[in-house]
Amino acid sequence: MMMRMKVMLVIYLMILPLTLAQLKVGFYSASCPQAESIVKAAVQKRFNTDKSITAALLRMHFHDCFVRGCDASILIDSKGQNQSEKVAGPNLTVRGYELIDEAKKTLESVCPLKVSCADIITLATRDAVGLSGGPSYAVPTGRRDGRVSNVNEVNLPGPSLPVSQAFQTFRNKGMTMDDMVTLLGAHTVGVAHCSFFSGRISGSGDPTMDPALAAKLKGICGAANSSNPDPTAFLDQGTSFTVDNEFFRQITLKRGVMKIDQELANDRSSKRFVSRFASNSALFRTRFAQAMVKMGNIEVLTGTAGEIRQNCRVVNPK
């Protein structure tokens, strides 16, 4: 019995590296050498006219990976009675789909059915981070696309959750507290609608928010009108379009816009990571790159699993 268990363990250890090896840096070097440069060109073109695309892609990548893994299921359109992830509440404000479509169209003209939509999201996000002043890093590729997208499977942590509850979602995906704090550092770019933080600035307000910031946000949200019923505010009040550690410095000064952001600086399980990042830009850059790569490996499909979609919005005909 003991011998059989040892043999099974050896077989498992032999198979595991082979499984991991299916996702690797430069996966398309032979099958589609231009893959990464094509994606980068599409991102650069969009970034030149819309620097907010970085925040959009970061959000898309996160929302994709935390539902069924990084399989581009978030890109699939609803069809008939099959309601996809796109129409779930948290995803209604996800954008950037047309950029993925543009990159995919070019890739299909050069390398038909070679590059997955899941890899396009991952590469595009990496490139946008670099263009916004963030770290440049290599990402392993070789993901394949899922064939299922179900609105009922979308269960993402909300902006008002306490740190402990938000962490449950991250831990279920194999992420540590350090990883979660690092990834929420993506809020160094992007905005939040007033409806996401209105409770913190209404009535007597939230004592954990800097009064000057609260007054500023009240002015922004008070300007709502019929054409803009739910205004937005930058999550990073310092360097709003730059991927850096300023977000962490802001929340140590009680200038977090959303509750979860400010809680990171207040909760004893997360505040030590916030303090380190706030005072060490190089550390944040290193850890952000590592955490993004780790997130991009969540429950990926490789080998013969899934498919390579021809159109990122539609699964291939059987």
PDB file of N, CA and C in Angstrom, residues 86-175:
ATOM      1  N   LYS A  86     -21.576  39.358 -18.920  1.00  0.00           N
ATOM      2  CA  LYS A  86     -21.601  40.783 -19.256  1.00  0.00           C
ATOM      3  C   LYS A  86     -22.774  41.536 -18.630  1.00  0.00           C
ATOM      4  N   VAL A  87     -23.908  40.853 -18.456  1.00  0.00           N
ATOM      5  CA  VAL A  87     -25.105  41.551 -17.992  1.00  0.00           C
ATOM      6  C   VAL A  87     -25.270  41.489 -16.473  1.00  0.00           C
ATOM      7  N   ALA A  88     -24.296  40.903 -15.781  1.00  0.00           N
ATOM      8  CA  ALA A  88     -24.339  40.890 -14.316  1.00  0.00           C
ATOM      9  C   ALA A  88     -24.088  42.309 -13.809  1.00  0.00           C
ATOM     10  N   GLY A  89     -24.702  42.662 -12.698  1.00  0.00           N
ATOM     11  CA  GLY A  89     -24.570  44.004 -12.147  1.00  0.00           C
ATOM     12  C   GLY A  89     -23.151  44.546 -12.096  1.00  0.00           C
ATOM     13  N   PRO A  90     -22.192  43.801 -11.508  1.00  0.00           N
ATOM     14  CA  PRO A  90     -20.823  44.312 -11.404  1.00  0.00           C
ATOM     15  C   PRO A  90     -20.140  44.542 -12.755  1.00  0.00           C
ATOM     16  N   ASN A  91     -20.671  43.905 -13.807  1.00  0.00           N
ATOM     17  CA  ASN A  91     -20.028  44.007 -15.121  1.00  0.00           C
ATOM     18  C   ASN A  91     -20.675  45.011 -16.066  1.00  0.00           C
ATOM     19  N   LEU A  92     -21.753  45.629 -15.638  1.00  0.00           N
ATOM     20  CA  LEU A  92     -22.462  46.558 -16.524  1.00  0.00           C
ATOM     21  C   LEU A  92     -21.621  47.774 -16.904  1.00  0.00           C
ATOM     22  N   THR A  93     -20.652  48.118 -16.055  1.00  0.00           N
ATOM     23  CA  THR A  93     -19.792  49.265 -16.360  1.00  0.00           C
ATOM     24  C   THR A  93     -18.393  48.840 -16.808  1.00  0.00           C
ATOM     25  N   VAL A  94     -18.202  47.551 -17.035  1.00  0.00           N
ATOM     26  CA  VAL A  94     -16.929  47.082 -17.612  1.00  0.00           C
ATOM     27  C   VAL A  94     -16.881  47.550 -19.058  1.00  0.00           C
ATOM     28  N   ARG A  95     -15.749  48.047 -19.499  1.00  0.00           N
ATOM     29  CA  ARG A  95     -15.622  48.504 -20.885  1.00  0.00           C
ATOM     30  C   ARG A  95     -14.249  48.130 -21.437  1.00  0.00           C
ATOM     31  N   GLY A  96     -14.072  48.391 -22.728  1.00  0.00           N
ATOM     32  CA  GLY A  96     -12.817  48.041 -23.389  1.00  0.00           C
ATOM     33  C   GLY A  96     -12.969  46.861 -24.329  1.00  0.00           C
ATOM     34  N   TYR A  97     -14.220  46.379 -24.464  1.00  0.00           N
ATOM     35  CA  TYR A  97     -14.457  45.207 -25.312  1.00  0.00           C
ATOM     36  C   TYR A  97     -14.028  45.448 -26.756  1.00  0.00           C
ATOM     37  N   GLU A  98     -14.277  46.665 -27.257  1.00  0.00           N
ATOM     38  CA  GLU A  98     -13.953  46.951 -28.653  1.00  0.00           C
ATOM     39  C   GLU A  98     -12.444  46.919 -28.903  1.00  0.00           C
ATOM     40  N   LEU A  99     -11.640  47.212 -27.896  1.00  0.00           N
ATOM     41  CA  LEU A  99     -10.185  47.124 -28.040  1.00  0.00           C
ATOM     42  C   LEU A  99      -9.761  45.667 -28.207  1.00  0.00           C
ATOM     43  N   ILE A 100     -10.357  44.791 -27.417  1.00  0.00           N
ATOM     44  CA  ILE A 100     -10.060  43.358 -27.538  1.00  0.00           C
ATOM     45  C   ILE A 100     -10.488  42.864 -28.919  1.00  0.00           C
ATOM     46  N   ASP A 101     -11.660  43.341 -29.376  1.00  0.00           N
ATOM     47  CA  ASP A 101     -12.146  42.958 -30.715  1.00  0.00           C
ATOM     48  C   ASP A 101     -11.162  43.391 -31.801  1.00  0.00           C
ATOM     49  N   GLU A 102     -10.652  44.605 -31.678  1.00  0.00           N
ATOM     50  CA  GLU A 102      -9.732  45.135 -32.679  1.00  0.00           C
ATOM     51  C   GLU A 102      -8.447  44.305 -32.746  1.00  0.00           C
ATOM     52  N   ALA A 103      -7.892  43.991 -31.580  1.00  0.00           N
ATOM     53  CA  ALA A 103      -6.675  43.183 -31.545  1.00  0.00           C
ATOM     54  C   ALA A 103      -6.949  41.789 -32.118  1.00  0.00           C
ATOM     55  N   LYS A 104      -8.085  41.224 -31.764  1.00  0.00           N
ATOM     56  CA  LYS A 104      -8.433  39.882 -32.238  1.00  0.00           C
ATOM     57  C   LYS A 104      -8.602  39.864 -33.752  1.00  0.00           C
ATOM     58  N   LYS A 105      -9.240  40.884 -34.298  1.00  0.00           N
ATOM     59  CA  LYS A 105      -9.452  40.948 -35.742  1.00  0.00           C
ATOM     60  C   LYS A 105      -8.118  40.948 -36.481  1.00  0.00           C
ATOM     61  N   THR A 106      -7.170  41.727 -35.996  1.00  0.00           N
ATOM     62  CA  THR A 106      -5.844  41.769 -36.634  1.00  0.00           C
ATOM     63  C   THR A 106      -5.140  40.433 -36.485  1.00  0.00           C
ATOM     64  N   LEU A 107      -5.218  39.856 -35.294  1.00  0.00           N
ATOM     65  CA  LEU A 107      -4.559  38.560 -35.057  1.00  0.00           C
ATOM     66  C   LEU A 107      -5.142  37.470 -35.945  1.00  0.00           C
ATOM     67  N   GLU A 108      -6.451  37.471 -36.137  1.00  0.00           N
ATOM     68  CA  GLU A 108      -7.080  36.453 -36.981  1.00  0.00           C
ATOM     69  C   GLU A 108      -6.656  36.599 -38.435  1.00  0.00           C
ATOM     70  N   SER A 109      -6.358  37.812 -38.864  1.00  0.00           N
ATOM     71  CA  SER A 109      -5.930  38.022 -40.250  1.00  0.00           C
ATOM     72  C   SER A 109      -4.493  37.551 -40.471  1.00  0.00           C
ATOM     73  N   VAL A 110      -3.721  37.535 -39.393  1.00  0.00           N
ATOM     74  CA  VAL A 110      -2.306  37.140 -39.482  1.00  0.00           C
ATOM     75  C   VAL A 110      -2.098  35.694 -39.043  1.00  0.00           C
ATOM     76  N   CYS A 111      -2.739  35.317 -37.945  1.00  0.00           N
ATOM     77  CA  CYS A 111      -2.561  33.972 -37.373  1.00  0.00           C
ATOM     78  C   CYS A 111      -3.930  33.410 -36.992  1.00  0.00           C
ATOM     79  N   PRO A 112      -4.692  32.909 -37.942  1.00  0.00           N
ATOM     80  CA  PRO A 112      -6.042  32.420 -37.662  1.00  0.00           C
ATOM     81  C   PRO A 112      -6.074  31.331 -36.588  1.00  0.00           C
ATOM     82  N   LEU A 113      -6.983  31.509 -35.621  1.00  0.00           N
ATOM     83  CA  LEU A 113      -7.230  30.516 -34.579  1.00  0.00           C
ATOM     84  C   LEU A 113      -5.968  30.083 -33.821  1.00  0.00           C
ATOM     85  N   LYS A 114      -5.101  31.029 -33.557  1.00  0.00           N
ATOM     86  CA  LYS A 114      -3.871  30.731 -32.819  1.00  0.00           C
ATOM     87  C   LYS A 114      -3.834  31.396 -31.444  1.00  0.00           C
ATOM     88  N   VAL A 115      -4.281  32.648 -31.379  1.00  0.00           N
ATOM     89  CA  VAL A 115      -4.143  33.427 -30.141  1.00  0.00           C
ATOM     90  C   VAL A 115      -5.499  33.535 -29.442  1.00  0.00           C
ATOM     91  N   SER A 116      -5.536  33.138 -28.184  1.00  0.00           N
ATOM     92  CA  SER A 116      -6.796  33.138 -27.438  1.00  0.00           C
ATOM     93  C   SER A 116      -7.204  34.536 -27.003  1.00  0.00           C
ATOM     94  N   CYS A 117      -8.488  34.702 -26.815  1.00  0.00           N
ATOM     95  CA  CYS A 117      -9.019  35.966 -26.304  1.00  0.00           C
ATOM     96  C   CYS A 117      -8.562  36.175 -24.867  1.00  0.00           C
ATOM     97  N   ALA A 118      -8.417  35.088 -24.123  1.00  0.00           N
ATOM     98  CA  ALA A 118      -7.956  35.172 -22.731  1.00  0.00           C
ATOM     99  C   ALA A 118      -6.546  35.751 -22.681  1.00  0.00           C
ATOM    100  N   ASP A 119      -5.695  35.336 -23.606  1.00  0.00           N
ATOM    101  CA  ASP A 119      -4.332  35.879 -23.646  1.00  0.00           C
ATOM    102  C   ASP A 119      -4.332  37.338 -24.096  1.00  0.00           C
ATOM    103  N   ILE A 120      -5.258  37.697 -24.983  1.00  0.00           N
ATOM    104  CA  ILE A 120      -5.333  39.095 -25.434  1.00  0.00           C
ATOM    105  C   ILE A 120      -5.651  40.003 -24.251  1.00  0.00           C
ATOM    106  N   ILE A 121      -6.608  39.608 -23.406  1.00  0.00           N
ATOM    107  CA  ILE A 121      -6.933  40.408 -22.220  1.00  0.00           C
ATOM    108  C   ILE A 121      -5.703  40.554 -21.336  1.00  0.00           C
ATOM    109  N   THR A 122      -5.015  39.456 -21.106  1.00  0.00           N
ATOM    110  CA  THR A 122      -3.846  39.458 -20.217  1.00  0.00           C
ATOM    111  C   THR A 122      -2.734  40.337 -20.766  1.00  0.00           C
ATOM    112  N   LEU A 123      -2.442  40.190 -22.046  1.00  0.00           N
ATOM    113  CA  LEU A 123      -1.373  40.972 -22.669  1.00  0.00           C
ATOM    114  C   LEU A 123      -1.739  42.452 -22.745  1.00  0.00           C
ATOM    115  N   ALA A 124      -2.974  42.732 -23.116  1.00  0.00           N
ATOM    116  CA  ALA A 124      -3.415  44.127 -23.241  1.00  0.00           C
ATOM    117  C   ALA A 124      -3.347  44.840 -21.894  1.00  0.00           C
ATOM    118  N   THR A 125      -3.736  44.150 -20.833  1.00  0.00           N
ATOM    119  CA  THR A 125      -3.676  44.744 -19.501  1.00  0.00           C
ATOM    120  C   THR A 125      -2.238  45.032 -19.106  1.00  0.00           C
ATOM    121  N   ARG A 126      -1.352  44.066 -19.350  1.00  0.00           N
ATOM    122  CA  ARG A 126       0.068  44.268 -19.058  1.00  0.00           C
ATOM    123  C   ARG A 126       0.623  45.479 -19.800  1.00  0.00           C
ATOM    124  N   ASP A 127       0.282  45.598 -21.080  1.00  0.00           N
ATOM    125  CA  ASP A 127       0.800  46.703 -21.899  1.00  0.00           C
ATOM    126  C   ASP A 127       0.262  48.047 -21.424  1.00  0.00           C
ATOM    127  N   ALA A 128      -1.018  48.086 -21.041  1.00  0.00           N
ATOM    128  CA  ALA A 128      -1.613  49.330 -20.568  1.00  0.00           C
ATOM    129  C   ALA A 128      -0.977  49.783 -19.255  1.00  0.00           C
ATOM    130  N   VAL A 129      -0.680  48.830 -18.392  1.00  0.00           N
ATOM    131  CA  VAL A 129      -0.013  49.147 -17.120  1.00  0.00           C
ATOM    132  C   VAL A 129       1.341  49.798 -17.386  1.00  0.00           C
ATOM    133  N   GLY A 130       2.105  49.236 -18.322  1.00  0.00           N
ATOM    134  CA  GLY A 130       3.403  49.796 -18.664  1.00  0.00           C
ATOM    135  C   GLY A 130       3.300  51.199 -19.248  1.00  0.00           C
ATOM    136  N   LEU A 131       2.307  51.413 -20.104  1.00  0.00           N
ATOM    137  CA  LEU A 131       2.114  52.725 -20.717  1.00  0.00           C
ATOM    138  C   LEU A 131       1.715  53.777 -19.677  1.00  0.00           C
ATOM    139  N   SER A 132       1.124  53.338 -18.587  1.00  0.00           N
ATOM    140  CA  SER A 132       0.674  54.264 -17.542  1.00  0.00           C
ATOM    141  C   SER A 132       1.735  54.481 -16.459  1.00  0.00           C
ATOM    142  N   GLY A 133       2.956  54.110 -16.761  1.00  0.00           N
ATOM    143  CA  GLY A 133       4.032  54.339 -15.806  1.00  0.00           C
ATOM    144  C   GLY A 133       4.272  53.213 -14.840  1.00  0.00           C
ATOM    145  N   GLY A 134       3.517  52.138 -14.987  1.00  0.00           N
ATOM    146  CA  GLY A 134       3.683  50.991 -14.104  1.00  0.00           C
ATOM    147  C   GLY A 134       4.824  50.104 -14.547  1.00  0.00           C
ATOM    148  N   PRO A 135       5.008  48.983 -13.873  1.00  0.00           N
ATOM    149  CA  PRO A 135       6.107  48.082 -14.203  1.00  0.00           C
ATOM    150  C   PRO A 135       5.911  47.380 -15.549  1.00  0.00           C
ATOM    151  N   SER A 136       7.008  47.094 -16.224  1.00  0.00           N
ATOM    152  CA  SER A 136       6.976  46.264 -17.429  1.00  0.00           C
ATOM    153  C   SER A 136       7.332  44.849 -16.983  1.00  0.00           C
ATOM    154  N   TYR A 137       6.575  43.883 -17.397  1.00  0.00           N
ATOM    155  CA  TYR A 137       6.828  42.516 -16.937  1.00  0.00           C
ATOM    156  C   TYR A 137       6.392  41.509 -17.999  1.00  0.00           C
ATOM    157  N   ALA A 138       7.015  40.357 -17.969  1.00  0.00           N
ATOM    158  CA  ALA A 138       6.673  39.282 -18.900  1.00  0.00           C
ATOM    159  C   ALA A 138       5.492  38.504 -18.337  1.00  0.00           C
ATOM    160  N   VAL A 139       4.567  38.116 -19.198  1.00  0.00           N
ATOM    161  CA  VAL A 139       3.453  37.287 -18.741  1.00  0.00           C
ATOM    162  C   VAL A 139       3.449  35.971 -19.521  1.00  0.00           C
ATOM    163  N   PRO A 140       3.265  34.864 -18.834  1.00  0.00           N
ATOM    164  CA  PRO A 140       3.154  33.585 -19.529  1.00  0.00           C
ATOM    165  C   PRO A 140       1.854  33.549 -20.316  1.00  0.00           C
ATOM    166  N   THR A 141       1.895  32.958 -21.478  1.00  0.00           N
ATOM    167  CA  THR A 141       0.707  32.839 -22.320  1.00  0.00           C
ATOM    168  C   THR A 141       0.472  31.367 -22.668  1.00  0.00           C
ATOM    169  N   GLY A 142      -0.631  31.116 -23.365  1.00  0.00           N
ATOM    170  CA  GLY A 142      -1.006  29.744 -23.680  1.00  0.00           C
ATOM    171  C   GLY A 142      -2.379  29.406 -23.121  1.00  0.00           C
ATOM    172  N   ARG A 143      -3.078  30.431 -22.600  1.00  0.00           N
ATOM    173  CA  ARG A 143      -4.441  30.229 -22.107  1.00  0.00           C
ATOM    174  C   ARG A 143      -5.360  29.879 -23.273  1.00  0.00           C
ATOM    175  N   ARG A 144      -6.406  29.167 -22.970  1.00  0.00           N
ATOM    176  CA  ARG A 144      -7.434  28.901 -23.968  1.00  0.00           C
ATOM    177  C   ARG A 144      -8.747  29.481 -23.474  1.00  0.00           C
ATOM    178  N   ASP A 145      -9.681  29.653 -24.385  1.00  0.00           N
ATOM    179  CA  ASP A 145     -10.931  30.327 -24.084  1.00  0.00           C
ATOM    180  C   ASP A 145     -12.011  29.357 -23.613  1.00  0.00           C
ATOM    181  N   GLY A 146     -12.792  29.804 -22.638  1.00  0.00           N
ATOM    182  CA  GLY A 146     -13.893  28.992 -22.154  1.00  0.00           C
ATOM    183  C   GLY A 146     -15.087  29.058 -23.096  1.00  0.00           C
ATOM    184  N   ARG A 147     -15.980  28.106 -22.931  1.00  0.00           N
ATOM    185  CA  ARG A 147     -17.173  28.053 -23.778  1.00  0.00           C
ATOM    186  C   ARG A 147     -18.445  28.355 -22.983  1.00  0.00           C
ATOM    187  N   VAL A 148     -18.271  28.717 -21.710  1.00  0.00           N
ATOM    188  CA  VAL A 148     -19.428  28.970 -20.847  1.00  0.00           C
ATOM    189  C   VAL A 148     -19.328  30.355 -20.231  1.00  0.00           C
ATOM    190  N   SER A 149     -20.441  31.090 -20.235  1.00  0.00           N
ATOM    191  CA  SER A 149     -20.523  32.394 -19.578  1.00  0.00           C
ATOM    192  C   SER A 149     -21.922  32.535 -19.015  1.00  0.00           C
ATOM    193  N   ASN A 150     -22.029  32.536 -17.692  1.00  0.00           N
ATOM    194  CA  ASN A 150     -23.333  32.494 -17.028  1.00  0.00           C
ATOM    195  C   ASN A 150     -23.462  33.638 -16.037  1.00  0.00           C
ATOM    196  N   VAL A 151     -24.466  34.465 -16.223  1.00  0.00           N
ATOM    197  CA  VAL A 151     -24.680  35.614 -15.359  1.00  0.00           C
ATOM    198  C   VAL A 151     -24.791  35.216 -13.888  1.00  0.00           C
ATOM    199  N   ASN A 152     -25.333  34.042 -13.620  1.00  0.00           N
ATOM    200  CA  ASN A 152     -25.552  33.602 -12.243  1.00  0.00           C
ATOM    201  C   ASN A 152     -24.275  33.186 -11.517  1.00  0.00           C
ATOM    202  N   GLU A 153     -23.188  33.077 -12.249  1.00  0.00           N
ATOM    203  CA  GLU A 153     -21.922  32.674 -11.626  1.00  0.00           C
ATOM    204  C   GLU A 153     -21.081  33.872 -11.195  1.00  0.00           C
ATOM    205  N   VAL A 154     -21.548  35.070 -11.502  1.00  0.00           N
ATOM    206  CA  VAL A 154     -20.781  36.273 -11.152  1.00  0.00           C
ATOM    207  C   VAL A 154     -21.050  36.640  -9.694  1.00  0.00           C
ATOM    208  N   ASN A 155     -20.020  36.507  -8.870  1.00  0.00           N
ATOM    209  CA  ASN A 155     -20.129  36.827  -7.451  1.00  0.00           C
ATOM    210  C   ASN A 155     -18.820  37.488  -7.016  1.00  0.00           C
ATOM    211  N   LEU A 156     -18.718  38.780  -7.277  1.00  0.00           N
ATOM    212  CA  LEU A 156     -17.488  39.518  -7.020  1.00  0.00           C
ATOM    213  C   LEU A 156     -17.600  40.345  -5.739  1.00  0.00           C
ATOM    214  N   PRO A 157     -16.485  40.557  -5.046  1.00  0.00           N
ATOM    215  CA  PRO A 157     -16.537  41.348  -3.804  1.00  0.00           C
ATOM    216  C   PRO A 157     -16.934  42.790  -4.073  1.00  0.00           C
ATOM    217  N   GLY A 158     -17.872  43.297  -3.289  1.00  0.00           N
ATOM    218  CA  GLY A 158     -18.362  44.660  -3.476  1.00  0.00           C
ATOM    219  C   GLY A 158     -17.478  45.694  -2.800  1.00  0.00           C
ATOM    220  N   PRO A 159     -17.662  46.973  -3.137  1.00  0.00           N
ATOM    221  CA  PRO A 159     -16.807  48.043  -2.620  1.00  0.00           C
ATOM    222  C   PRO A 159     -17.051  48.409  -1.160  1.00  0.00           C
ATOM    223  N   SER A 160     -18.096  47.853  -0.559  1.00  0.00           N
ATOM    224  CA  SER A 160     -18.411  48.187   0.827  1.00  0.00           C
ATOM    225  C   SER A 160     -18.124  47.060   1.803  1.00  0.00           C
ATOM    226  N   LEU A 161     -17.562  45.971   1.310  1.00  0.00           N
ATOM    227  CA  LEU A 161     -17.268  44.836   2.179  1.00  0.00           C
ATOM    228  C   LEU A 161     -16.113  45.144   3.114  1.00  0.00           C
ATOM    229  N   PRO A 162     -16.142  44.584   4.332  1.00  0.00           N
ATOM    230  CA  PRO A 162     -14.971  44.703   5.194  1.00  0.00           C
ATOM    231  C   PRO A 162     -13.828  43.869   4.613  1.00  0.00           C
ATOM    232  N   VAL A 163     -12.620  44.167   5.015  1.00  0.00           N
ATOM    233  CA  VAL A 163     -11.448  43.487   4.469  1.00  0.00           C
ATOM    234  C   VAL A 163     -11.547  41.973   4.619  1.00  0.00           C
ATOM    235  N   SER A 164     -11.990  41.502   5.784  1.00  0.00           N
ATOM    236  CA  SER A 164     -12.056  40.055   6.041  1.00  0.00           C
ATOM    237  C   SER A 164     -12.965  39.345   5.050  1.00  0.00           C
ATOM    238  N   GLN A 165     -14.098  39.955   4.711  1.00  0.00           N
ATOM    239  CA  GLN A 165     -15.016  39.325   3.766  1.00  0.00           C
ATOM    240  C   GLN A 165     -14.483  39.389   2.336  1.00  0.00           C
ATOM    241  N   ALA A 166     -13.905  40.515   1.967  1.00  0.00           N
ATOM    242  CA  ALA A 166     -13.330  40.625   0.630  1.00  0.00           C
ATOM    243  C   ALA A 166     -12.226  39.592   0.446  1.00  0.00           C
ATOM    244  N   PHE A 167     -11.466  39.376   1.513  1.00  0.00           N
ATOM    245  CA  PHE A 167     -10.343  38.443   1.420  1.00  0.00           C
ATOM    246  C   PHE A 167     -10.799  37.015   1.176  1.00  0.00           C
ATOM    247  N   GLN A 168     -11.998  36.664   1.635  1.00  0.00           N
ATOM    248  CA  GLN A 168     -12.498  35.310   1.409  1.00  0.00           C
ATOM    249  C   GLN A 168     -12.524  34.980  -0.080  1.00  0.00           C
ATOM    250  N   THR A 169     -12.960  35.955  -0.889  1.00  0.00           N
ATOM    251  CA  THR A 169     -13.009  35.743  -2.337  1.00  0.00           C
ATOM    252  C   THR A 169     -11.616  35.532  -2.901  1.00  0.00           C
ATOM    253  N   PHE A 170     -10.672  36.332  -2.462  1.00  0.00           N
ATOM    254  CA  PHE A 170      -9.299  36.208  -2.947  1.00  0.00           C
ATOM    255  C   PHE A 170      -8.667  34.896  -2.483  1.00  0.00           C
ATOM    256  N   ARG A 171      -8.893  34.548  -1.224  1.00  0.00           N
ATOM    257  CA  ARG A 171      -8.306  33.311  -0.703  1.00  0.00           C
ATOM    258  C   ARG A 171      -8.848  32.093  -1.442  1.00  0.00           C
ATOM    259  N   ASN A 172     -10.128  32.154  -1.809  1.00  0.00           N
ATOM    260  CA  ASN A 172     -10.723  31.041  -2.558  1.00  0.00           C
ATOM    261  C   ASN A 172     -10.065  30.856  -3.923  1.00  0.00           C
ATOM    262  N   LYS A 173      -9.399  31.896  -4.410  1.00  0.00           N
ATOM    263  CA  LYS A 173      -8.705  31.822  -5.700  1.00  0.00           C
ATOM    264  C   LYS A 173      -7.200  31.610  -5.517  1.00  0.00           C
ATOM    265  N   GLY A 174      -6.797  31.286  -4.298  1.00  0.00           N
ATOM    266  CA  GLY A 174      -5.389  31.001  -4.049  1.00  0.00           C
ATOM    267  C   GLY A 174      -4.521  32.222  -3.818  1.00  0.00           C
ATOM    268  N   MET A 175      -5.152  33.363  -3.533  1.00  0.00           N
ATOM    269  CA  MET A 175      -4.400  34.595  -3.331  1.00  0.00           C
ATOM    270  C   MET A 175      -4.222  34.873  -1.837  1.00  0.00           C
TER     271      MET A 175
END
